[in-house]
Structures are given as structure tokens and as C-alpha cells.
XYZ file of C-alpha atoms in Angstrom:
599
model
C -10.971 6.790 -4.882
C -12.200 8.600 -1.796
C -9.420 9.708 0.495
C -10.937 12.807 1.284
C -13.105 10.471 3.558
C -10.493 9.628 5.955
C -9.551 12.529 7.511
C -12.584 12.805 9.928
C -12.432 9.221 10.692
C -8.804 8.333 11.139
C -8.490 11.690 13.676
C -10.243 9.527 15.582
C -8.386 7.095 16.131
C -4.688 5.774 16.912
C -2.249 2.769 15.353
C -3.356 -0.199 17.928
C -1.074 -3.574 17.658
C 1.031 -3.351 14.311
C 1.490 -6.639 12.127
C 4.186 -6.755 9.762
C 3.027 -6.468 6.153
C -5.705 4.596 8.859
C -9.471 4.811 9.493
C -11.172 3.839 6.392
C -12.274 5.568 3.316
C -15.880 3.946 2.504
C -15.900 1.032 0.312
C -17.060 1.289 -2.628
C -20.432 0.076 -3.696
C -20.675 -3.281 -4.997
C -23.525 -3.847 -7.851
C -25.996 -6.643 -7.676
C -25.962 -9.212 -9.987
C -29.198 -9.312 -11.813
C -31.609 -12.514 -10.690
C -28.847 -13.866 -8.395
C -29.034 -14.288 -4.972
C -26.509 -15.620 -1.844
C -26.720 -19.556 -1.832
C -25.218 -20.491 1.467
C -22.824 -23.232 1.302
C -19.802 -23.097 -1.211
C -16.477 -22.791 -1.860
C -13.884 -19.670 -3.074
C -10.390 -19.221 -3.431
C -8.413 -16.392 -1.833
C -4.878 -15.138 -2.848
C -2.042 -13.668 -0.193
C 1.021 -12.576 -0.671
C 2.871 -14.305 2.241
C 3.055 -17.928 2.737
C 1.689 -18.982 6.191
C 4.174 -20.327 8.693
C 2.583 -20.081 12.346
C -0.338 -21.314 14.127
C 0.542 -18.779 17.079
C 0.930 -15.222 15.410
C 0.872 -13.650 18.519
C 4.921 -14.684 18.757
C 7.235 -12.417 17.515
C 8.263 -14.799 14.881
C 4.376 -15.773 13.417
C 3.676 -12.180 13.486
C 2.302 -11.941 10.055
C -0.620 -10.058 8.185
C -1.546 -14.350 6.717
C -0.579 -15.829 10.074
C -3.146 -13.488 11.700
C -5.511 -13.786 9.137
C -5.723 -17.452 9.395
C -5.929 -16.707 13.363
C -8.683 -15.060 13.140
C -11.143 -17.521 10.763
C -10.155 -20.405 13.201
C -10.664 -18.357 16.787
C -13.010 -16.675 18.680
C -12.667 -13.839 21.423
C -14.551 -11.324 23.065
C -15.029 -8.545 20.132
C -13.510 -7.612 16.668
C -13.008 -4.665 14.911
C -15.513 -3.712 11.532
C -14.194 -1.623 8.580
C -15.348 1.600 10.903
C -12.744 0.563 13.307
C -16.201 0.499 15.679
C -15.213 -2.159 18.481
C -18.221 -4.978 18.175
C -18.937 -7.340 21.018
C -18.957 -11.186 20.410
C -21.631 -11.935 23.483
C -22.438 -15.392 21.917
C -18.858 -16.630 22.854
C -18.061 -14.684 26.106
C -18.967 -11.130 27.616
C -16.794 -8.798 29.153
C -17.758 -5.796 31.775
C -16.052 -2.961 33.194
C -16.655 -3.817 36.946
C -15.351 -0.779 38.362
C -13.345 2.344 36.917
C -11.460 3.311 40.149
C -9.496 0.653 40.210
C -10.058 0.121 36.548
C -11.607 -4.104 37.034
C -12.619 -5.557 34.370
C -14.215 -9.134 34.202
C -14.307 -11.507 31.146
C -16.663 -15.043 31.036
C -16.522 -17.515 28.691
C -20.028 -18.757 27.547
C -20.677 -22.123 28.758
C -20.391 -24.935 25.447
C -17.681 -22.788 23.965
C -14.553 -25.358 23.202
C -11.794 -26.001 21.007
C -12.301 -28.460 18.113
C -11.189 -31.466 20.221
C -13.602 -31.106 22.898
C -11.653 -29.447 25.643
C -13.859 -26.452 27.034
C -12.410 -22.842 26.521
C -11.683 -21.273 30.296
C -9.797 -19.556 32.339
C -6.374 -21.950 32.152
C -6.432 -20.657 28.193
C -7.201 -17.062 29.525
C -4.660 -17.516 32.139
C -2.145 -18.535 29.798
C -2.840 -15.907 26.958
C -2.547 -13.171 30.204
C 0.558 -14.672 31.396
C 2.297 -14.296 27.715
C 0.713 -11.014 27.240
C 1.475 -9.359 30.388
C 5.142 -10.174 30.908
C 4.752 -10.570 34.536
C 7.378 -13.500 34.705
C 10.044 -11.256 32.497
C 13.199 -10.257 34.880
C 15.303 -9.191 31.987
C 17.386 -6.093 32.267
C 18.718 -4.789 28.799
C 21.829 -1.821 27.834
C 20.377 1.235 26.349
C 21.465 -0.181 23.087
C 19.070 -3.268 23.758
C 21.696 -5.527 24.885
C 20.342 -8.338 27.386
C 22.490 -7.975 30.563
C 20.394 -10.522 32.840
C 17.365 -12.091 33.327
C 15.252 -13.852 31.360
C 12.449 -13.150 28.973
C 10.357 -15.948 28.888
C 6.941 -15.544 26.339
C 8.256 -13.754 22.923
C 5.118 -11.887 22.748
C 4.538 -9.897 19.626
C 2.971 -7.361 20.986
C 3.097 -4.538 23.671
C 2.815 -6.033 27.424
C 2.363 -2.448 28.519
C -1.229 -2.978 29.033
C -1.735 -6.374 31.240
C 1.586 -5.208 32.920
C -0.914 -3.352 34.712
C -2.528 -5.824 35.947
C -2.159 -8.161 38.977
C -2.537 -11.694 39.126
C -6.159 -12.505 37.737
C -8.745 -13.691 39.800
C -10.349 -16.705 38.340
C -14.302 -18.065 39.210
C -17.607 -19.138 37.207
C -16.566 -22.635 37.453
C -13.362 -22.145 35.890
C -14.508 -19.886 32.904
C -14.002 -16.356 34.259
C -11.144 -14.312 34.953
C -10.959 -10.913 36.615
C -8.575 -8.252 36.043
C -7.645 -5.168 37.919
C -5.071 -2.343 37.096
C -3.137 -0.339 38.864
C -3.513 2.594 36.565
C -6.257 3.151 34.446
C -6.149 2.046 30.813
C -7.709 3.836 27.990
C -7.773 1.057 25.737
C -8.912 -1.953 28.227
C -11.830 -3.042 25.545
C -8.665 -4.686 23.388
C -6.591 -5.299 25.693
C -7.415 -8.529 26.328
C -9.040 -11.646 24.489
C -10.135 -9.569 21.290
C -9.479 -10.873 17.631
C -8.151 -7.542 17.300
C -5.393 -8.675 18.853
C -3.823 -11.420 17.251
C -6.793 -13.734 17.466
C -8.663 -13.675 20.416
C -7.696 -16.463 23.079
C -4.807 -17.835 21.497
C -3.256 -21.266 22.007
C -4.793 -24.066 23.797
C -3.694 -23.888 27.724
C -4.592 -27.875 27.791
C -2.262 -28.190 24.871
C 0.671 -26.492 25.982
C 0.811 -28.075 29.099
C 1.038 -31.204 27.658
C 3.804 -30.538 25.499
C 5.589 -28.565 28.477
C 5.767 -31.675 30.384
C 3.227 -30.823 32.705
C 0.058 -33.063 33.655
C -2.594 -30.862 32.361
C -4.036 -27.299 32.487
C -4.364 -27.030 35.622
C -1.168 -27.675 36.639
C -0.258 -25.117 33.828
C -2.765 -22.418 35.987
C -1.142 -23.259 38.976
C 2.263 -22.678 38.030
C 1.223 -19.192 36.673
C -0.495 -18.529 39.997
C 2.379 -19.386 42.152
C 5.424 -18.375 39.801
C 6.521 -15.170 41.078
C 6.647 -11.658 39.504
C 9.644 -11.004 37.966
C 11.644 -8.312 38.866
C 14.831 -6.879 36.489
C 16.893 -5.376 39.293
C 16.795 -8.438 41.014
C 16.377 -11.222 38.666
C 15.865 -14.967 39.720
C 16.814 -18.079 38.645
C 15.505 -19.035 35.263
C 11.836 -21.354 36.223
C 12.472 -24.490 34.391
C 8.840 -25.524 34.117
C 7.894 -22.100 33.446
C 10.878 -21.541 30.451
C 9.547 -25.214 29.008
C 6.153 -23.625 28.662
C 7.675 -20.411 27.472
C 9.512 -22.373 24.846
C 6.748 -24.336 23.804
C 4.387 -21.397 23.457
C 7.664 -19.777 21.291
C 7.788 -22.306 19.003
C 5.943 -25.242 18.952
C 3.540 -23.644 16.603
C 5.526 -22.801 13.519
C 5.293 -24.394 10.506
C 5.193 -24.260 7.110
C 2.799 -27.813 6.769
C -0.042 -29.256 8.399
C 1.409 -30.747 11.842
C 1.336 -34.987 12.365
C -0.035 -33.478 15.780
C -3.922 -31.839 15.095
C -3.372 -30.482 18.742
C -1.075 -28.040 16.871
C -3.478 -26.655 14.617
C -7.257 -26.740 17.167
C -10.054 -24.030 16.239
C -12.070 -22.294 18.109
C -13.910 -20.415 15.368
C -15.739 -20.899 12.223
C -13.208 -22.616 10.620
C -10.234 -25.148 11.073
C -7.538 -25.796 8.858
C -8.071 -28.772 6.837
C -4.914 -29.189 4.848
C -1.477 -27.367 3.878
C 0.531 -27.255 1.030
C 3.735 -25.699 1.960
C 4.383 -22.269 0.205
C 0.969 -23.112 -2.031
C -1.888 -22.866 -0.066
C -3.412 -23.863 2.656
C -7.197 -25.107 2.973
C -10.148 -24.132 5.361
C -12.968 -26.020 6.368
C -16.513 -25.157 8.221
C -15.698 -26.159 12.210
C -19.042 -28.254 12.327
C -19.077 -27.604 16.324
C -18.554 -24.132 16.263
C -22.188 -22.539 17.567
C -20.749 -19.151 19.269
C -20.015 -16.491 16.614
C -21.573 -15.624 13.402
C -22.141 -18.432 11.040
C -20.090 -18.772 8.098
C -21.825 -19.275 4.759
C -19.036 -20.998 2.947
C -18.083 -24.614 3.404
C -14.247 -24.230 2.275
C -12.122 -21.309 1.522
C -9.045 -22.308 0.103
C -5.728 -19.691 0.271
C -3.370 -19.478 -2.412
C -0.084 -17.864 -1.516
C 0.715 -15.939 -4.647
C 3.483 -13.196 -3.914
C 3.607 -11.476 -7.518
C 0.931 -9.006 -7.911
C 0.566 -9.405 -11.928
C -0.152 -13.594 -10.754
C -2.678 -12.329 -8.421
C -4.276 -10.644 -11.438
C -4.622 -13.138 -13.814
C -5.516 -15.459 -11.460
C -8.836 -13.270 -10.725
C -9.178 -12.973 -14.433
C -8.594 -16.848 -15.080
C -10.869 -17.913 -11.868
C -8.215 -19.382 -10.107
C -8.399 -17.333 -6.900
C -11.925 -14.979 -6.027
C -10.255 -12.679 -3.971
C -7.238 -11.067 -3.984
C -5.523 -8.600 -2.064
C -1.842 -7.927 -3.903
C 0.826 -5.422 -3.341
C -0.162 -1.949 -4.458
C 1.082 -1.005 -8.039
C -0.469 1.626 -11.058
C 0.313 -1.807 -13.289
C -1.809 -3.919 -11.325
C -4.326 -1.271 -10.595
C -4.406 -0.773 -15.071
C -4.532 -4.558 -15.309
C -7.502 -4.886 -13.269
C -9.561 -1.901 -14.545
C -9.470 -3.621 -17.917
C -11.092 -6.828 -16.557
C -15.074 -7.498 -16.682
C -16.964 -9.114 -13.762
C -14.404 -7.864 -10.737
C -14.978 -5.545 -8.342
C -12.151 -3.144 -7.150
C -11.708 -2.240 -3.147
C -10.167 0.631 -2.894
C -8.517 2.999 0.059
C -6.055 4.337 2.358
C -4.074 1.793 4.357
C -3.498 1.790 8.317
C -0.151 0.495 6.587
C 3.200 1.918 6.173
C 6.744 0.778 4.823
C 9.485 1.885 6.173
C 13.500 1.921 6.790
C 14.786 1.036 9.825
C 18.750 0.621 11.405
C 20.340 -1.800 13.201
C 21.450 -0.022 16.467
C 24.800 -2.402 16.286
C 27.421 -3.423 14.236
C 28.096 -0.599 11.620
C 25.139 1.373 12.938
C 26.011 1.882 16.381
C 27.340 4.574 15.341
C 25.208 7.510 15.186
C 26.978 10.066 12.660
C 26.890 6.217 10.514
C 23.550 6.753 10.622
C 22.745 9.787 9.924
C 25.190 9.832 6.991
C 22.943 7.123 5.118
C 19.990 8.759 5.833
C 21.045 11.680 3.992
C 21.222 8.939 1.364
C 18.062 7.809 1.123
C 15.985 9.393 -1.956
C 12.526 8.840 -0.105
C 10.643 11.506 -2.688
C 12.188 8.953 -5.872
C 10.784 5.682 -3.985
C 7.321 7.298 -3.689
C 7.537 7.883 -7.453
C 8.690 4.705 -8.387
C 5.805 2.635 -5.807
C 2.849 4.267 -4.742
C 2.746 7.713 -6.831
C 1.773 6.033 -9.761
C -1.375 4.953 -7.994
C -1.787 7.849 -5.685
C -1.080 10.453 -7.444
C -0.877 12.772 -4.465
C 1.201 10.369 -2.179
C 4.403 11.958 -0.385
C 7.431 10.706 1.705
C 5.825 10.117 5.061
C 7.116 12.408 7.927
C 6.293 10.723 10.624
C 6.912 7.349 12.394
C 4.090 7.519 15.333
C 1.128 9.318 12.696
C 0.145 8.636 9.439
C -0.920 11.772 7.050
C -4.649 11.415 7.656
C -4.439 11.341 11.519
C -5.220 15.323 13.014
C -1.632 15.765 14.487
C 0.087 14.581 11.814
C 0.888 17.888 10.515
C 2.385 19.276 14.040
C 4.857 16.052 14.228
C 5.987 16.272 11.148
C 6.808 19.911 11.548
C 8.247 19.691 14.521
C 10.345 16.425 14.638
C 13.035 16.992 12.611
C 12.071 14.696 9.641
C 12.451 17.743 7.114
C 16.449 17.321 7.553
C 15.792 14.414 4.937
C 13.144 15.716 3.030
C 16.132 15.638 -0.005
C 19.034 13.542 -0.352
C 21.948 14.764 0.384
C 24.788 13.003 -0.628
C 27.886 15.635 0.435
C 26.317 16.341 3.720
C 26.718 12.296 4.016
C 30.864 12.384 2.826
C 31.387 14.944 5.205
C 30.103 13.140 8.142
C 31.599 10.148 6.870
C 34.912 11.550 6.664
C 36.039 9.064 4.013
C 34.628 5.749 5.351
C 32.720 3.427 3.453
C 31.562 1.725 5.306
C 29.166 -1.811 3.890
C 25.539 -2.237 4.635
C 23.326 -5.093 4.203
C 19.978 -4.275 3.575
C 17.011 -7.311 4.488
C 13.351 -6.746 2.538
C 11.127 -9.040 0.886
C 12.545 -9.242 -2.630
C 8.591 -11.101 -3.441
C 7.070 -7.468 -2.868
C 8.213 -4.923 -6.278
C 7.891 -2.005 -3.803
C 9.928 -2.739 -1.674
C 12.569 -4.383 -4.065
C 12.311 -0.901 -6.332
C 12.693 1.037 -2.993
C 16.185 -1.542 -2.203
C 17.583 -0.378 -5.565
C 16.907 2.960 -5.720
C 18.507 3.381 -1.790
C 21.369 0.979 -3.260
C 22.274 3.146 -6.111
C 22.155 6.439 -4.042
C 24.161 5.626 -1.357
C 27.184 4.532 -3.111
C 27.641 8.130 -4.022
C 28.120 9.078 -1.142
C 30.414 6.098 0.057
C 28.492 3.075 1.307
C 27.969 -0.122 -0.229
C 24.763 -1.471 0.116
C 24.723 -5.538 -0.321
C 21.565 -6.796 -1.193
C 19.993 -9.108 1.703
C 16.744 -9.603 0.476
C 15.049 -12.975 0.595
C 11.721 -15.189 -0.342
C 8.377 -13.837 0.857
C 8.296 -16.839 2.541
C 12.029 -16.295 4.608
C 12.989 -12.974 5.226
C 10.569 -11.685 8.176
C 12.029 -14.586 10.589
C 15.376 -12.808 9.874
C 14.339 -9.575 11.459
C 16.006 -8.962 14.569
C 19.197 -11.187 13.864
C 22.251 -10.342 12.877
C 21.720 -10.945 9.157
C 21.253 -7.676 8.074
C 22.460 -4.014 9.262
C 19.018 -2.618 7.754
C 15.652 -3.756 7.255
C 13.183 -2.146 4.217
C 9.251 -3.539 5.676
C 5.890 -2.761 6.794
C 3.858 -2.369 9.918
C -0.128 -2.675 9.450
C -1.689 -1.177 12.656
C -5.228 -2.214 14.014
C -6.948 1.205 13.962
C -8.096 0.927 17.316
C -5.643 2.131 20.764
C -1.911 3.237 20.956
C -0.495 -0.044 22.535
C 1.475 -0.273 18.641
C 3.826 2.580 20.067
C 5.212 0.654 22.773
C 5.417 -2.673 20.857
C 7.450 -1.293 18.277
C 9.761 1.570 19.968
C 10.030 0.311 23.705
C 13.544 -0.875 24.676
C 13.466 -4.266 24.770
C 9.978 -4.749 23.437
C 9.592 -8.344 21.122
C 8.965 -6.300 18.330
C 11.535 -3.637 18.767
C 13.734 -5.182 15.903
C 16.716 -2.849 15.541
C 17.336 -2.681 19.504
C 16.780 0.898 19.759
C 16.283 2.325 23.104
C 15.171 5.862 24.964
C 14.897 6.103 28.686
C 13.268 9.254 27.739
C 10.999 7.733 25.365
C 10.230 4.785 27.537
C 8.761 7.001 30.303
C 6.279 8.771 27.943
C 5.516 5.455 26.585
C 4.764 4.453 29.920
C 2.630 7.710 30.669
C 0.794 7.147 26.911
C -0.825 3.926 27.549
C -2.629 5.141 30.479
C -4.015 8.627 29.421
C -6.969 8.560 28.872
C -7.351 11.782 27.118
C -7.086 12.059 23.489
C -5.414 15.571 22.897
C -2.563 14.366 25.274
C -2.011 11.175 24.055
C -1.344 13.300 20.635
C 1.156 15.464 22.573
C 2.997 12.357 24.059
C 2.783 10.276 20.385
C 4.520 13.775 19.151
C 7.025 13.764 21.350
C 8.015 10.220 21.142
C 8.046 10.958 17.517
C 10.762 13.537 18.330
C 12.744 11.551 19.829
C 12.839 8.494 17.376
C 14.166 11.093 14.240
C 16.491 12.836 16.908
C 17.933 8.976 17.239
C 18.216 8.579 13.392
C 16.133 5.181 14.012
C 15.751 5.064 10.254
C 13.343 6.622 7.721
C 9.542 6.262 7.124
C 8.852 5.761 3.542
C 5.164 5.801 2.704
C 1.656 5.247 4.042
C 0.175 2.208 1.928
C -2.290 2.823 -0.177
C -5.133 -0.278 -0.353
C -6.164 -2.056 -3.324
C -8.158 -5.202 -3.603
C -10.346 -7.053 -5.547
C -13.050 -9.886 -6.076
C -14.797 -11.732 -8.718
C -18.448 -10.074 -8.862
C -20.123 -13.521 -8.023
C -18.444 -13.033 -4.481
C -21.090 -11.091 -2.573
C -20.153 -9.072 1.237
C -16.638 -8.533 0.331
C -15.891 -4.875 1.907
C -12.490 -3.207 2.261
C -10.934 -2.774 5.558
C -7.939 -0.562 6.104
C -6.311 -2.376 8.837
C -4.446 -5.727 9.370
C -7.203 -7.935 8.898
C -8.148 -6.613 5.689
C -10.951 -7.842 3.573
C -11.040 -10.963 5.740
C -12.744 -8.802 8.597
C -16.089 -10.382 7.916
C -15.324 -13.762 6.269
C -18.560 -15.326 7.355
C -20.727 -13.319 5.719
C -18.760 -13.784 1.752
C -20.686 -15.809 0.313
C -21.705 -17.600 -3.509
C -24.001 -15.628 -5.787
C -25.564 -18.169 -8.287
């Protein structure tokens, strides 16, 4: 274990777009096996914890650490992220160049033969259509401070942060249809990933050709042209909902999740090294070499086959049993002692750009804020780190923050500053007293799959009815409850964000009012306008200073309660060769192509 290793790396860095679910410590060495060597061609097994249930993660819904994962063995973009969070060019699909820096124009080109597995040529309508749902330009909808929609219409439910390609203006679109231009308004610190990178969510996303089929309209083009002449929207004055626009929006929303293998293969194309061959619905699902995929890096095995298996001791023994190859379970000192006892595995080991956290619904019995604070002072954060991720780190704490993450340099200063040591303890009579003998009921969502956060439910269950509330337990399959997030099923929600490593576009997504992934509907004019300023500063020291005063402002809020940063623990059979560990979303599956057989 070499956490000491982090600090100088993750400094350097910022949480980019946040799954739901640090620079990297180095992984650790993995030992040649003795008179083998890689035979290309193949076939492994691969465990994950959730069961897959979009072919579009970049939705708010299929916004999942296995949705993404799968996104990113069947696509291709313009550059990915290695285990040093170093940004690496893909030039044998497309390139893209920073044309000018005042305006900030940058230009990205498809390679010429690059095409989805039915044919159709990659271009500027997909380009066009990933901008369009990643920019928000269409979105006229004006929400109450508490998140409330009070006109308008959001169109694309885009995971992420449009912050960035709100920028931007309408894209400018030449090389015979496979280029596409864009300039901002402001400049952009983090342009490289802005756009078209499998960083984010898997490159160029869903088929334009595809969509505008099932949309109604006559074919990409039409889609293009309907983007081009749609206007802007505007909130203050919002138009008349776009009917061919919402059926594309709708489409785009939904047509893609699943928990089987579509009747329609137009559902399901590739773009990348692989393409999903078959699904077994909350089992696995089954990936094949894309024989027409020539623009990337070449995978070496023919099939990879993923295994959803939720409980970590299953993961184990199906490493130990050869079942599964690779697995990447939840985090646990029992898992951790059943693995060190096995022969012929090696362990991947590190901190996680991961945390799990507590957040409140700012409605229903929450919209109130002395509610809130009252069952924070509930919450026994330094028990829940005992009970999950102590036992395997033994110098893990309650994490202060809910911007940094303990290895990150201005950590420290946040946590110092933002208010977070109010809860350091529980504190079950300040909670009566602002109570004032209500008791009142909470239901609490998590994934009842994942022991962490089921031991973290019951130990914030038990607390807080001491101090008045009753917690009802609202947790649900691995395979259920993250589609519940943002409804009105729950008052609370116990879960995870995994951040890329690279930019600070995951503050917006997350904390923005209104944003797709804002869950809890909390909002901050004050924090809105720093968000705005932080994703176009361009220096690193004040991007800190805005992050820690955004920070601020969430715990001043009582938007809920970090719990812990996520510490990373994988493993593989030793006759899997190139398996590294990765500290961000994508995990060991950062640099699939190159696993390959030993024999």
C-alpha cells in the first residue's frame, strides 16, 4: 500500500465528470510468469458489481461506473485518460487542435474510414448531436431556488456539466462532413475533455443516423439541420416546446436503456474495439472483437465476458474458482484477508478518485433547514469509517470536504474553513433541541448490494432515532436503486461519485441548480456564479480558492454529509498479463486492449 504516493500527484489535479459508484498511487508490480508469454487472441471473464442497464451513459439515468465501462470498450473519441491521469491523444481515429486561444477555437476531424459497426461513417451529424446534448443550448428552463421547474423545457438529460460547450456557439461544420469547429466565448481551462474524449462518458456517443431515425426524422442530416436552425434557448423568455427537437430529446433520453440485448442492433452499434455480442439480464453481458474496427489500439482478446456479481465475498471465490479473471469488488478488510490467502492472484491496490457520501432531499421533510441540520448532528460519520473502510485503511477518516478529497493540496484549508468540524461528533441533544420535539420520518435510498453502504444505513438508522427521527429503510437491488435518485422515493440518498481525475467540470454537474445530476435539488445563486467563474479560470491556485468557497457554501446549506474517500482494491488471476490499477471511473478497464492471455 503506497498512499504516500498520491499526494504530489493528485495536487495536481481536480475531480473532472463524476460517475456514480484521486491521482493514483503506482500500481503495484506484477511478476512474470516463468516461460510464459502474451498469446494474442483469447478469452477472460471480468466481475462488476452493478448490472448494466444503458447503452447511452452519458444520460442521467445510464450514468453508471458498468454503463461507462462498457461505453468505453465499444467507442472511440479523440483521447483517454492513463492511470497518470496524463491526457493521451487517439490521432488514429480523429485529431483535435487548438486553432486559436483568443477566442479560445478549437477544431476536431474525424479520420476518414472511421464508422460505426453498421457501416454508417462517424461525422459531424454524430458530433453535432453529442454537442447539442452536451451543451444545453436548446434548454429554456427556469427553476425556484429550491430546484423547482417553473417553465421551460429541458430537453437532453445530460449527465454531465453543460458548463463547458455552453460556451460555445453553434459549431461550424467542413472536411466533407467530418469536422466540426468550436469557438468560446470565454476561455476554458479544460477544452482538451471537453468534447469527444472517452473521458467523458465515451467519446462520440450515440449514433446521429440512428436517432434520427427513431425521432421520426429522414436521416442525419435532417437531424443536423434541425440543430442548426433550432434556436438558442433562452430561460427568461422561454419558447414553445420544439416537437421534433423534444422527439429527439426523448429518444436520446431513453431509447437506450435496457437491461437485455435490444431486437434492434441499431441500439447497441460500436465504434471501438469491441461490440456487445449478447446479454443476460442481471448476469452478464458478453463482448466481442469489432472485426472493422482499424482506428485505436488493437485489442488482444477475442471475447471478454462480464459477470455482474454484487457481493464482494462472490467476487472472491469466483477469482479463486476461475470463474471470473478480474475483479474489482467493493472495498472490505474481509475481502482484502480473503484474497491475500489465495495463490496465483495479483492484488491492485490504491487510493480512489471515489467517495460515498450522504446527501438531502431539499423537499418534503428536508426543506426545512433546522430538519436538516438536526439529522446531521445524527450522523456518526467517525463509527461508519470504522465499520467500512478503517479496517482496510487503517488511517482513513470522515472526509471533510465535498469539492476535495484528502490527498488534493487544499484539502486541508477547506476543511478548516467550511464548517464541516460542526459534525466532526454526533450530537444527538444538539439535534432534540433544534427539533423541538418533532420526529419527524426519513427514508433513506442506498444500494443494499454494496455492505458499506448498507453498514453505513444501519449505523445512521440506529443513531438518529435517539435523537427523534425514524429512519425507514429504502434501499434497493444493485440493479434498481440508482434510477430512483432524484424522485420522490426517498428523503435521503447514501452513494458514490467516482470523478475522472482530469478538470473541474464535476463541480458544476453535481452542485449547479438545476444541473441533471444535481439529485437533491439544491440550489445557490451564490454558488452558481463561482461555478460559473470556476470553469473558465484558467489558473490553478484560484480555481482552489473558488472550489473552497463553493465548498463553504454547500456545508453552510447542510446539503448532507461526506462520508469517506474510497479506498481501491482489485484483483486478477496471474495468467492475466497488463492489468494496472487506475484510480478513477474507468478503473482497471482503462487499457482493456492491451490484457491479454499468458500461456
Amino acid at each position: 500500500m503506497r498512499f504516500d504516493r498520491l499526494t504530489k500527484l493528485i495536487a495536481a489535479c481536480a475531480a473532472g465528470v463524476l460517475v456514480l459508484g484521486a491521482c493514483t498511487a503506482e500500481p503495484d508490480a506484477v511478476e512474470e510468469v516463468p516461460g510464459t508469454s502474451p498469446t494474442p487472441g483469447g478469452e477472460i471473464s471480468v466481475a462488476e458489481t452493478s448490472s448494466f442497464s444503458s447503452f447511452n451513459p452519458q444520460t442521467a439515468d445510464g450514468n453508471t461506473d458498468i454503463n461507462n465501462r462498457i461505453a468505453y470498450a465499444t467507442h472511440s473519441g479523440f483521447n483517454y485518460v492513463d492511470n497518470n491521469l496524463d491526457v493521451v491523444p487517439l490521432e488514429d481515429f480523429g485529431t483535435y487542435e487548438r486553432i486559436s486561444e483568443d477566442p479560445l477555437t478549437v477544431k476536431y476531424t474525424v479520420n476518414e474510414g472511421v464508422a460505426w459497426s453498421d457501416g454508417a461513417p462517424v461525422g459531424a451529424d454524430d458530433m453535432m448531436l453529442a454537442w447539442a446534448a452536451a451543451s444545453g443550448r436548446f434548454d429554456d428552463e427556469l427553476t425556484a431556488s429550491n430546484g423547482t421547474v417553473l417553465s421551460g423545457t429541458r430537453y437532453f438529460d445530460y449527465a454531465g456539466s453543460t458548463e463547458a460547450l455552453a460556451l460555445t456557439g453553434l459549431p461550424e461544420i467542413g472536411d466533407d462532413n467530418r469536422s466540426i469547429t468550436l469557438t468560446y466565448s470565454q476561455p476554458y481551462a479544460d477544452w482538451e475533455t471537453a468534447f469527444g474524449s472517452l473521458a467523458d462518458d465515451g467519446g462520440i456517443g450515440v449514433p446521429a443516423h440512428v436517432v434520427a431515425q427513431g425521432a421520426g426524422l429522414a436521416d442525419e442530416k435532417e437531424l443536423t439541420r434541425l440543430i442548426r436552425n433550432t434556436p438558442a434557448g433562452d430561460a427568461l423568455d422561454p419558447a414553445p416546446v420544439n416537437p421534433e427537437l423534444r422527439a429527439v430529446a426523448d429518444y436520446w433520453n431513453t431509447a437506450f436503456t435496457t437491461d437485455g440485448l435490444p431486437d434492434d442492433p441499431a441500439l447497441y452499434l460500436s465504434s471501438g474495439p469491441y461490440i456487445v455480442q449478447s446479454i443476460e439480464p442481471g448476469t452478464s453481458l458478453t463482448l466481442v472483437r469489432n472485426d472493422d474496427y482499424r482506428w485505436g489500439p488493437q485489442p488482444e482478446l477475442d471475447r471478454i465476458t462480464v459477470r455482474f456479481l454484487q457481493d464482494s465475498s462472490g467476487q472472491a471465490a469466483a477469482l479463486k474458482d476461475g470463474t471470473v479473471d478480474i475483479i474489482s469488488p467493493p472495498a472490505d478488510s474481509g475481502t482484502l484477508t480473503e484474497l491475500e490467502s489465495m495463490g496465483n492472484i495479483n492484488l491492485h491496490r490504491g487510493n480512489q478518485l471515489a467517495y460515498d457520501h450522504l446527501d438531502l432531499k431539499f423537499d418534503g421533510i428536508f426543506a426545512d433547514k433546522t430538519v436538516r441540520e438536526a439529522f446531521l448532528h445524527t450522523v456518526p460519520r467517525q463509527a461508519i469509517v470504522e465499520a467500512t473502510v478503517q479496517p482496510l485503511q487503517p488511517e482513513a477518516k470522515p472526509l471533510d470536504s465535498e469539492v476535495f478529497l484528502t490527498d488534493q493540496s487544499a484539502y486541508e484549508e477547506a476543511a478548516a474553513t467550511n464548517g464541516s468540524r460542526e459534525f466532526a461528533a454526533v450530537d444527538p441533544d444538539r439535534a432534540r433541541d433544534l427539533l423541538d420535539g418533532a420526529t419527524p420520518e426519513v427514508r433513506i435510498l442506498y444500494n443494499r448490494d454494496n455492505t458499506n453502504r448498507a453498514a453505513a444505513f444501519k449505523l445512521i438508522q440506529e443513531s438518529a432515532s435517539e435523537a427523534g427521527f425514524t429512519v425507514v429503510d429504502g434501499g434497493l437491488p444493485a440493479s434498481d436503486w440508482a434510477e430512483q435518485l432524484g424522485t420522490d422515493s426517498h428523503d435521503a440518498a447514501i452513494f458514490g461519485w467516482t470523478a475522472s481525475g482530469v478538470g473541474v467540470s464535476g463541480v458544476p454537474q453535481v452542485f449547479r441548480t438545476g444541473s441533471a445530476s444535481n439529485f437533491n435539488g439544491f440550489s445557490s445563486p451564490a454558488a452558481d456564479a463561482l461555478m460559473d467563474e470556476l470553469v473558465t479560470e484558467t489558473d490553478a491556485q484560484r480555481r482552489d480558492e473558488l472550489q473552497t468557497r463553493i465548498d463553504r457554501l454547500i456545508w453552510d446549506a447542510r446539503y448532507g454529509l461526506p462520508l469517506y474517500q474510497v479506498p481501491g482494491l482489485q484483483a486478477s488471476a496471474d495468467t492475466i498479463e497488463h492489468v494496472e490499477y487506475m484510480p478513477n471511473q474507468t478503473g482497471l478497464w482503462w487499457n482493456f486492449w492491451e490484457w491479454s492471455v499468458a500461456r
